[in-house]
Short mmCIF file of C-alpha atoms and ligand atoms in Angstrom, two decimals:
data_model
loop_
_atom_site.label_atom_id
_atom_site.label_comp_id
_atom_site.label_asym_id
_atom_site.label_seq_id
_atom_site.Cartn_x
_atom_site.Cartn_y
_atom_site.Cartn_z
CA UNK A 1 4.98 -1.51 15.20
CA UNK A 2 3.13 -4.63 14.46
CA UNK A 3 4.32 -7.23 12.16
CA UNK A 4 2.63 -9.37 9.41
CA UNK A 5 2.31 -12.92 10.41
CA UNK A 6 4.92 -13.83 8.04
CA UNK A 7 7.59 -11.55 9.55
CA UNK A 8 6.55 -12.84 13.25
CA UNK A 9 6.85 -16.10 12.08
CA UNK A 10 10.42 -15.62 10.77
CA UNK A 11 11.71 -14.11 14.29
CA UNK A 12 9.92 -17.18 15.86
CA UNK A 13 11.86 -19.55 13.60
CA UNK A 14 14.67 -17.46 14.31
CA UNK A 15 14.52 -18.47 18.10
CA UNK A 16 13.90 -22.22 17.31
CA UNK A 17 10.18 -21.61 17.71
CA UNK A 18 8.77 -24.27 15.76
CA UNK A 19 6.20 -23.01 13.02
CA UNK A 20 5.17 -24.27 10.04
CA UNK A 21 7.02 -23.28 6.58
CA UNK A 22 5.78 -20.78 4.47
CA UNK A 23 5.63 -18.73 1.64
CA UNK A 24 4.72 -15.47 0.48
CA UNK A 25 2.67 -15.32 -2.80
CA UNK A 26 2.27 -11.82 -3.29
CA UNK A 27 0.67 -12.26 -7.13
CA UNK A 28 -1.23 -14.68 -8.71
CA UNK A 29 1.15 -17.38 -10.63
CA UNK A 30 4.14 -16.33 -8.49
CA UNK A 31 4.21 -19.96 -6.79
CA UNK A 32 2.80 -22.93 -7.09
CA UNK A 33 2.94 -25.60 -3.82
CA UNK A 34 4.28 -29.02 -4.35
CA UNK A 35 2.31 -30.69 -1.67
CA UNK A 36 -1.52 -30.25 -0.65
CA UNK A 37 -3.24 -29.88 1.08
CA UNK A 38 -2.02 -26.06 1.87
CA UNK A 39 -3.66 -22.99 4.09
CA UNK A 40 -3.05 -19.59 2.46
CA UNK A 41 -3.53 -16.92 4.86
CA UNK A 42 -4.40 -12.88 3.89
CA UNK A 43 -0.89 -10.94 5.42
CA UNK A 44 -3.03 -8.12 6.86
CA UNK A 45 -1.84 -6.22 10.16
CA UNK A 46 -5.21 -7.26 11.92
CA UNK A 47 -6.65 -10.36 13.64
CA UNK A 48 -10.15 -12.11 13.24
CA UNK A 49 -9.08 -13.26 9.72
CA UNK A 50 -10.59 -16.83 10.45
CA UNK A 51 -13.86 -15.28 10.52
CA UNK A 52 -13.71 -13.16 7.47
CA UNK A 53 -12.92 -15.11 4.99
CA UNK A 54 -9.09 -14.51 5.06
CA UNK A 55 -7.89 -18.14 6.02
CA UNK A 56 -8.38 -20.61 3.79
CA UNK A 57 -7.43 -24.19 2.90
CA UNK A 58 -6.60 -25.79 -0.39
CA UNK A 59 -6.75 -29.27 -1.48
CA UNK A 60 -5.83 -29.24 -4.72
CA UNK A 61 -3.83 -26.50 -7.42
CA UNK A 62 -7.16 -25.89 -8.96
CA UNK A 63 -8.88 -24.71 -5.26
CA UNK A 64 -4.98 -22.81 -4.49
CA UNK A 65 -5.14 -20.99 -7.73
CA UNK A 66 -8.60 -19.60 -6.55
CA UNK A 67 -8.47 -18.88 -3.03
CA UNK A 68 -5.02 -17.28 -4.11
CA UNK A 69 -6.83 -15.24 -6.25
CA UNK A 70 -9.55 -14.48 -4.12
CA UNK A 71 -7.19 -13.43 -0.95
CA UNK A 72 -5.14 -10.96 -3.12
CA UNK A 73 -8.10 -8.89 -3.97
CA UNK A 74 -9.78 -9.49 -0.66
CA UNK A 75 -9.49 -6.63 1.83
CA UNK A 76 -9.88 -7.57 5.30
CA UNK A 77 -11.06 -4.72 8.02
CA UNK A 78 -10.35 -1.95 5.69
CA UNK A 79 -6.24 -3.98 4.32
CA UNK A 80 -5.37 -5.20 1.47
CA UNK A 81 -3.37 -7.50 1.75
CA UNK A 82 0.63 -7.71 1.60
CA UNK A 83 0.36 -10.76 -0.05
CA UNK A 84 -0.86 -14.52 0.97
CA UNK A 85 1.30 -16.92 3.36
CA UNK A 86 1.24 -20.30 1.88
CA UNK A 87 1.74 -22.99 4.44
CA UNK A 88 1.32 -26.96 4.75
CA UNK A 89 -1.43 -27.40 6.34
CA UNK A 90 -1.49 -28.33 9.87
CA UNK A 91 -3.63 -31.59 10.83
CA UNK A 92 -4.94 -30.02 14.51
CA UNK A 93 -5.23 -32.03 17.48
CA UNK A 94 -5.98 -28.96 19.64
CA UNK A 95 -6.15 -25.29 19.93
CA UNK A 96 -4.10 -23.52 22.36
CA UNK A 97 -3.79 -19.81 23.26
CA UNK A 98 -0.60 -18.61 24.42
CA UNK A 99 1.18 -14.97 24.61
CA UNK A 100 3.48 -13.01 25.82
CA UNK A 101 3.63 -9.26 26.89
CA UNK A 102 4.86 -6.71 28.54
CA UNK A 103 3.24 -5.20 31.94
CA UNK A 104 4.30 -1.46 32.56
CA UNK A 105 2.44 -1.47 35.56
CA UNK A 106 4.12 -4.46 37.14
CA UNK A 107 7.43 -3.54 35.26
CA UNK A 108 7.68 -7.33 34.16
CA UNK A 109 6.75 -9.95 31.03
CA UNK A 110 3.89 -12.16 31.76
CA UNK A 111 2.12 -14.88 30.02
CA UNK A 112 -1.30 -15.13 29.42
CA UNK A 113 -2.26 -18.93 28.44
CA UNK A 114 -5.54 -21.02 27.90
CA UNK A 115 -6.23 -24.68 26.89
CA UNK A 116 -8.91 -23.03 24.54
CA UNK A 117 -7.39 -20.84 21.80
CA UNK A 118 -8.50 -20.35 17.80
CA UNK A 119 -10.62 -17.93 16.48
CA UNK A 120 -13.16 -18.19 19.64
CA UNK A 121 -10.67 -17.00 22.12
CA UNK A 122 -12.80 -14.00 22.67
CA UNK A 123 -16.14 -15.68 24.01
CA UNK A 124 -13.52 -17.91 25.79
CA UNK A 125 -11.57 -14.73 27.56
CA UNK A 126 -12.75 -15.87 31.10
CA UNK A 127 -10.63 -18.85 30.38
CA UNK A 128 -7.36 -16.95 29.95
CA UNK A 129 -4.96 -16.83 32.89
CA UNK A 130 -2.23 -14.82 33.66
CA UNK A 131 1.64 -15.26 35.64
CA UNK A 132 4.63 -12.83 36.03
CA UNK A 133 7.21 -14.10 34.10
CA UNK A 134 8.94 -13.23 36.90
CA UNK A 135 7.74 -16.22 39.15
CA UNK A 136 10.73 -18.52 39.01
CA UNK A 137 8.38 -21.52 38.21
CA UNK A 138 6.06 -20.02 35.97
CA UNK A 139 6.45 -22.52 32.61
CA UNK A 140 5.88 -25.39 35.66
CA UNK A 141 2.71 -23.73 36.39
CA UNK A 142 1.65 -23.09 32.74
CA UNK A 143 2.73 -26.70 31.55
CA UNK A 144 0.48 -28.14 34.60
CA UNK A 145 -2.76 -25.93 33.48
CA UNK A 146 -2.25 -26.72 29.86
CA UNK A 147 -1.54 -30.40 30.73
CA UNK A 148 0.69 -30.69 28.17
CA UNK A 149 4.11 -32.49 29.16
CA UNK A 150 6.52 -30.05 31.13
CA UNK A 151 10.28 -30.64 29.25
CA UNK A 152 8.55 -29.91 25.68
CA UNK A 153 6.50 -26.69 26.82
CA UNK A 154 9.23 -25.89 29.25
CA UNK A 155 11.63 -25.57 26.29
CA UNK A 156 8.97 -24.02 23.66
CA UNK A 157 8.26 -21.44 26.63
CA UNK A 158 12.14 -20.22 27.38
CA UNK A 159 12.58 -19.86 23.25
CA UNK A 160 9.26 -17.73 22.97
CA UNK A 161 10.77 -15.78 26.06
CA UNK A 162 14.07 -15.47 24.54
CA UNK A 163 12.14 -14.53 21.03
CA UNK A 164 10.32 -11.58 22.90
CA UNK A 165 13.71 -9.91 24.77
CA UNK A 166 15.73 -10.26 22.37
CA UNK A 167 13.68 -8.29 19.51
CA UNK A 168 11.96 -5.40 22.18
CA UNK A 169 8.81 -7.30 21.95
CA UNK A 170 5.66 -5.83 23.73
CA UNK A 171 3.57 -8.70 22.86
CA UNK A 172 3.79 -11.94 21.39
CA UNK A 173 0.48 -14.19 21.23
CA UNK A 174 0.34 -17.22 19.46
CA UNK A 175 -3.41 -17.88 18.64
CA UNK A 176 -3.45 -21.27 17.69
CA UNK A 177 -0.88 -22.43 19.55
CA UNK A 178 -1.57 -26.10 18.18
CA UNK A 179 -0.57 -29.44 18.96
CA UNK A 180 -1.01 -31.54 15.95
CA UNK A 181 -1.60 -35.40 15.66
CA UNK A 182 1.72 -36.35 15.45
CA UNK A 183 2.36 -35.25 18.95
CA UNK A 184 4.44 -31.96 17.44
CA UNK A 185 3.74 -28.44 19.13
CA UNK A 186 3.85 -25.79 16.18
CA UNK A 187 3.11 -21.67 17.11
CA UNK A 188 -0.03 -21.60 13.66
CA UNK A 189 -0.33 -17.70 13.91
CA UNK A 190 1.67 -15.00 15.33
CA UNK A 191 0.93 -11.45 16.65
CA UNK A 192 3.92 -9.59 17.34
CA UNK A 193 4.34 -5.77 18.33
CA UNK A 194 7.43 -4.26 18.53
CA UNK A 195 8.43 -1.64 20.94
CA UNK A 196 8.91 1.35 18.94
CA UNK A 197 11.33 3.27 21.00
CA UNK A 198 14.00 -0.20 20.20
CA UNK A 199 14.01 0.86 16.50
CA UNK A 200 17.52 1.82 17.41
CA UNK A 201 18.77 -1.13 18.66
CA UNK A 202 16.49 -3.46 16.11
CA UNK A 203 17.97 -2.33 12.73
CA UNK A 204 17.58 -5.68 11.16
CA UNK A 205 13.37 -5.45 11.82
CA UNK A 206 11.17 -4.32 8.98
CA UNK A 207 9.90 -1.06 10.70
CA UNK A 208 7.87 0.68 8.75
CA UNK A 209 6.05 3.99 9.82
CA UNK A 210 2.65 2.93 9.59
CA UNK A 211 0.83 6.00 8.61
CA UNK A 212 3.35 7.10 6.44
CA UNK A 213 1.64 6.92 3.07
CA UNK A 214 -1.14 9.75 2.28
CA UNK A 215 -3.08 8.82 -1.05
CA UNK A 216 -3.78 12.24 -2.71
CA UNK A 217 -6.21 10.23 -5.32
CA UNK A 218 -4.27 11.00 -8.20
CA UNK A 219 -2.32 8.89 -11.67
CA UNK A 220 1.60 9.68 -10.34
CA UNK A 221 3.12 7.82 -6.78
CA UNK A 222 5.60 9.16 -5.76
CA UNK A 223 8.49 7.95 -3.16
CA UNK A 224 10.98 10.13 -2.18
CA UNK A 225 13.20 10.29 0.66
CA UNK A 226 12.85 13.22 2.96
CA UNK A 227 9.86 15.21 3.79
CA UNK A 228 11.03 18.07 1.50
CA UNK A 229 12.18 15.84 -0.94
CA UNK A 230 8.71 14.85 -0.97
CA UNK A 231 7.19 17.67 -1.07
CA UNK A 232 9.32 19.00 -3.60
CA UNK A 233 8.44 16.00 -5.81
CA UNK A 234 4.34 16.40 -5.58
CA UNK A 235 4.96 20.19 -6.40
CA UNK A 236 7.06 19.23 -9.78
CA UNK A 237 4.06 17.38 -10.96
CA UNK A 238 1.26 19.67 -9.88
CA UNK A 239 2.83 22.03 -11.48
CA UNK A 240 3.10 20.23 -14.84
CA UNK A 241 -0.33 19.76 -14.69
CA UNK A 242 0.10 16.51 -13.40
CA UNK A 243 -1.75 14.72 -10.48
CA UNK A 244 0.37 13.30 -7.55
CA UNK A 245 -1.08 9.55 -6.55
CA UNK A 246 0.50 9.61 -2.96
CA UNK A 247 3.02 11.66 -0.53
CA UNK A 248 5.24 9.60 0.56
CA UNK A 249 8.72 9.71 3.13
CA UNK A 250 10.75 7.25 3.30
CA UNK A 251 13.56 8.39 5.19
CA UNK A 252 16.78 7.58 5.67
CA UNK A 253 18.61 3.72 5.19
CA UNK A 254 15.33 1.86 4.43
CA UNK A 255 16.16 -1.77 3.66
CA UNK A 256 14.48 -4.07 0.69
CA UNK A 257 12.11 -5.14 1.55
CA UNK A 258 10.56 -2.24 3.35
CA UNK A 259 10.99 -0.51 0.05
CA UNK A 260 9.33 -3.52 -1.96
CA UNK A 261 6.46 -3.25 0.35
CA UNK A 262 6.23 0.74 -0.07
CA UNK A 263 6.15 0.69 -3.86
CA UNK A 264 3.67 -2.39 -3.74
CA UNK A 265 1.40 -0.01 -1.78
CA UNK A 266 2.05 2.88 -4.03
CA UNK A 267 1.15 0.33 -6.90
CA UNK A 268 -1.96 -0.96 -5.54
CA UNK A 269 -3.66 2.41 -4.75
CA UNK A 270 -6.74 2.99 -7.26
CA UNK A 271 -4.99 5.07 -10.52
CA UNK A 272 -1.87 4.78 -10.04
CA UNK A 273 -0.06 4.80 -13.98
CA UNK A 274 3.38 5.57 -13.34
CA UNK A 275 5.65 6.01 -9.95
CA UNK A 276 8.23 8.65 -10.07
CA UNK A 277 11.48 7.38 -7.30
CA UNK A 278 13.04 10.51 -6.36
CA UNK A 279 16.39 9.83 -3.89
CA UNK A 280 18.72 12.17 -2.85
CA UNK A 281 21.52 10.02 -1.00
CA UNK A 282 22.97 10.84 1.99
CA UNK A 283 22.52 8.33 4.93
CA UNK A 284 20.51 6.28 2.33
CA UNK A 285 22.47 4.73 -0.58
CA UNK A 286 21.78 4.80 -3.69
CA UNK A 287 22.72 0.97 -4.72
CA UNK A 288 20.89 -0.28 -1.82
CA UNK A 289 17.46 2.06 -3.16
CA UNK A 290 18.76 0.35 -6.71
CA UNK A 291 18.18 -3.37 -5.06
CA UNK A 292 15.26 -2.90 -3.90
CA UNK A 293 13.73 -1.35 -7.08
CA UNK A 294 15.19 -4.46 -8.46
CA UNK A 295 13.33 -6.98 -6.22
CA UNK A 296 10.45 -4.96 -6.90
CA UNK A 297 10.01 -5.33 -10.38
CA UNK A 298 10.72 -9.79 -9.81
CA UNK A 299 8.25 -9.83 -7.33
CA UNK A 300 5.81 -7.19 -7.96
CA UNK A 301 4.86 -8.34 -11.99
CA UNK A 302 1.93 -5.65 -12.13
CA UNK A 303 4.28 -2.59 -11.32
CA UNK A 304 3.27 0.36 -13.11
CA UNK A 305 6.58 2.29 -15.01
CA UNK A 306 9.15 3.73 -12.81
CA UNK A 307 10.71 6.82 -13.49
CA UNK A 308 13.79 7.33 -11.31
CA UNK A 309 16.01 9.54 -10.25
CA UNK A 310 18.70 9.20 -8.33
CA UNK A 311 21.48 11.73 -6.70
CA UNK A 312 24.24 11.15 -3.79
CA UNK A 313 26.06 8.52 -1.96
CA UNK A 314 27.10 5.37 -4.34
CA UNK A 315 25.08 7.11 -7.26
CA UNK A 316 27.70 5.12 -9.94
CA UNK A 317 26.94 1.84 -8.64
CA UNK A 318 23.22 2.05 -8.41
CA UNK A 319 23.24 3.11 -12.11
CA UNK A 320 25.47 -0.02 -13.08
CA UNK A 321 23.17 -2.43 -11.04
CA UNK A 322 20.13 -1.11 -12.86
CA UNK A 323 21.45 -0.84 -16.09
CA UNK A 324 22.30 -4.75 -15.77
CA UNK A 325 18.67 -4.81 -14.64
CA UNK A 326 17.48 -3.07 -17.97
CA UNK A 327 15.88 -0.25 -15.52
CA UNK A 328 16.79 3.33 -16.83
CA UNK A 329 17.69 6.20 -14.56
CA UNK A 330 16.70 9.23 -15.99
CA UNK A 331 18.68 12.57 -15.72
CA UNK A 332 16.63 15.02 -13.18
CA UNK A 333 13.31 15.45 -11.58
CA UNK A 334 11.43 17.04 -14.66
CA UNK A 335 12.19 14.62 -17.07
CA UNK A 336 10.71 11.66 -14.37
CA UNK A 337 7.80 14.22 -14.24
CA UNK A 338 7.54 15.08 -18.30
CA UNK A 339 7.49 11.03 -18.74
CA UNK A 340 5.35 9.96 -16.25
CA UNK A 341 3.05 12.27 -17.30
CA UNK A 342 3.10 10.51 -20.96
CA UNK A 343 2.73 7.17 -19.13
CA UNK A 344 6.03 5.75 -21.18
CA UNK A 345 9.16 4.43 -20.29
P1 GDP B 1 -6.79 -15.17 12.71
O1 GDP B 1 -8.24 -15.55 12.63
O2 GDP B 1 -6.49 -13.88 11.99
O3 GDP B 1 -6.24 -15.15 14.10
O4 GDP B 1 -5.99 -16.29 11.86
P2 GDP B 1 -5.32 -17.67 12.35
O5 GDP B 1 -4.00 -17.78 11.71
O6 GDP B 1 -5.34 -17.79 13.82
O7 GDP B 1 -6.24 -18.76 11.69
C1 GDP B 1 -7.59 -18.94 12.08
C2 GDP B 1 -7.91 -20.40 12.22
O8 GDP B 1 -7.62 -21.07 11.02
C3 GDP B 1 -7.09 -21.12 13.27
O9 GDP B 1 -7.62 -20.99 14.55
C4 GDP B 1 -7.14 -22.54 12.79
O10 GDP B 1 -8.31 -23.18 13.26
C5 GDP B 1 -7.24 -22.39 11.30
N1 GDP B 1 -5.90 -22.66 10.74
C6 GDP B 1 -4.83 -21.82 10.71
N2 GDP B 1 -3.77 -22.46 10.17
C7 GDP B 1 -4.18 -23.72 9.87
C8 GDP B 1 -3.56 -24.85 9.30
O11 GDP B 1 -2.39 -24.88 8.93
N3 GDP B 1 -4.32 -25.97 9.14
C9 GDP B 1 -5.62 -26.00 9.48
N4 GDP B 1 -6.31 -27.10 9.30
N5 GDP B 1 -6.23 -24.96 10.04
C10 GDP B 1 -5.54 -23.83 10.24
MN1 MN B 2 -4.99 -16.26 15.21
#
């Protein structure tokens, strides 16, 4: 699985990685920075954003209100975006390239380093070298080539190392790795993929299957949990003449804000009108399904009407949490289908 910047970024800081603070603007209007000037940077699960017009740098709330505006609808390689990472913006002495990863050949981590990183590291490849992490004095060898000052690169390295065990990292590249004029060493960017066979032991990650939502080009999304109960959902609204927007599983004991992210992708496909939530509790629970339908209607402000329904484990609670939240919870499948179909709540 490969993370958004903004979620590599968090298990950096998480290690004592230094990088800069952010945060996620995910509409227009949803946050305005204090201080200028600021970078706001397209969260898109690709690279070469630099280049494409996906990294960009305000001075002023009039230029951040536009670029905002301009990354949200901007889709990069094929993306749309998960929303924009607003950041201070970092005044660059240099560009370095550093990453980790994992070597199945050689059955170790190793680091792959240059003193020329940014968005050029390609035509610079030849530059790039490589050490086993197993080498005892490998961050000696990589503080030397980088001739940058062995105690603060030593330390930067063993948290970056630390970062990558301790969260089943295959790779972790930090592209700039930049040292800015006040002498401070801060990881800019962050590409991080996660082994997918740790999912057990990494509960706390956002996993998210990545090809698990199928647009079927019609007004209805639908998210259910279980492939039947998926299924079962497009069927009901087929065969009330209705036209299903998505398919979408998603499985059992999905946190927040995997589901936040699920029904912003359900919202932002072309006709979406309505979303029906179809749950059937078992391992999930209801009044964590209610929470994140609640964070999704604060942070998502163009979220089309929900029709829910919602059966199983904690059922009572999820209805009381809602209820406080003013969302309804309608009584079975067909009347989510009969009133999406009208387009009303
Ligand atoms: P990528 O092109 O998708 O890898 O996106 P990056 O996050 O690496 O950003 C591309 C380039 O934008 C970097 O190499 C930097 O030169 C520049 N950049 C990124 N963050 C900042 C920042 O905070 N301040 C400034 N001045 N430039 C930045
Ligand atoms: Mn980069």
């Amino acid at each position: 699985m490969r993370l958004l910047e903004y979620q590599a970024k968090e298990l950096l800081r998480r290690s004592g990685v230094l990088t800069p603070e952010g945060v996620l603007a995910r509409a227009e209007n949803s946050y305005a920075p204090s201080v200028y000037p600021v970078v706001l940077k397209s969260q898109v699960p690709t690279g070469g954003r630099g280049k494409l017009g996906g990294v960009l740098v305000a001075e002023n709330q009039k230029e951040y209100k536009e670029h905002l505006a301009t990354l949200l609808q901007l889709k990069i390689k094929n993306h749309q975006p998960d929303g924009v990472l607003v950041e201070e913006a970092l005044d660059i002495k240099h560009e370095y390239y550093i990453a980790l990863r994992v070597n199945r050949e050689a059955r170790d981590i190793e680091c792959m380093y240059s003193i020329h990183g940014g968005i050029d590291i390609e035509s610079s490849r030849n530059t790039v070298a490589t050490i086993s992490c197993e080498k005892t004095d490998w961050r000696k060898i990589v503080a030397t080539q980088l001739h940058i000052e062995h105690s603060t690169i030593t330390e930067i390295l063993d948290r970056l190392y630390e970062c990558m065990v301790s969260n089943d990292l295959l790779l972790l590249e930090i592209n700039p790795f930049i040292e800015t004029s006040g002498g401070l060493f801060v990881c800019a960017d962050a590409k991080v993929l996660v082994d997918d066979n740790a999912r057990f032991r990494q509960p706390a990650l956002p996993w998210h299957d990545e090809q698990s939502l199928k647009p079927l080009g019609g007004t209805i999304g639908v998210i259910a949990n279980g492939a039947g109960m998926a299924m079962s959902t497009v069927d009901a609204i087929v065969a009330m003449n209705g036209a299903p927007a998505n398919f979408l599983d998603i499985g059992g004991g999905t946190g927040k804000d995997v589901f936040v992210k699920q029904l912003a992708d359900i919202a932002h496909l072309p006709h979406v009108t309505s979303i029906i939530i179809n749950i059937f509790a078992g391992i999930t629970r209801c009044d964590d399904i209610a929470k994140g339908i609640i964070a999704a209607t604060e942070e998502l402000p163009d979220l089309p009407p929900l029709f829910i329904r919602l059966e199983g484990t904690r059922r009572a609670e999820a209805v009381l949490l809602l209820k406080n939240a003013h969302i309804r919870v309608e009584s079975d499948l067909a009347a989510c289908v009969r009133k999406a179909l009208r387009g009303t709540a």
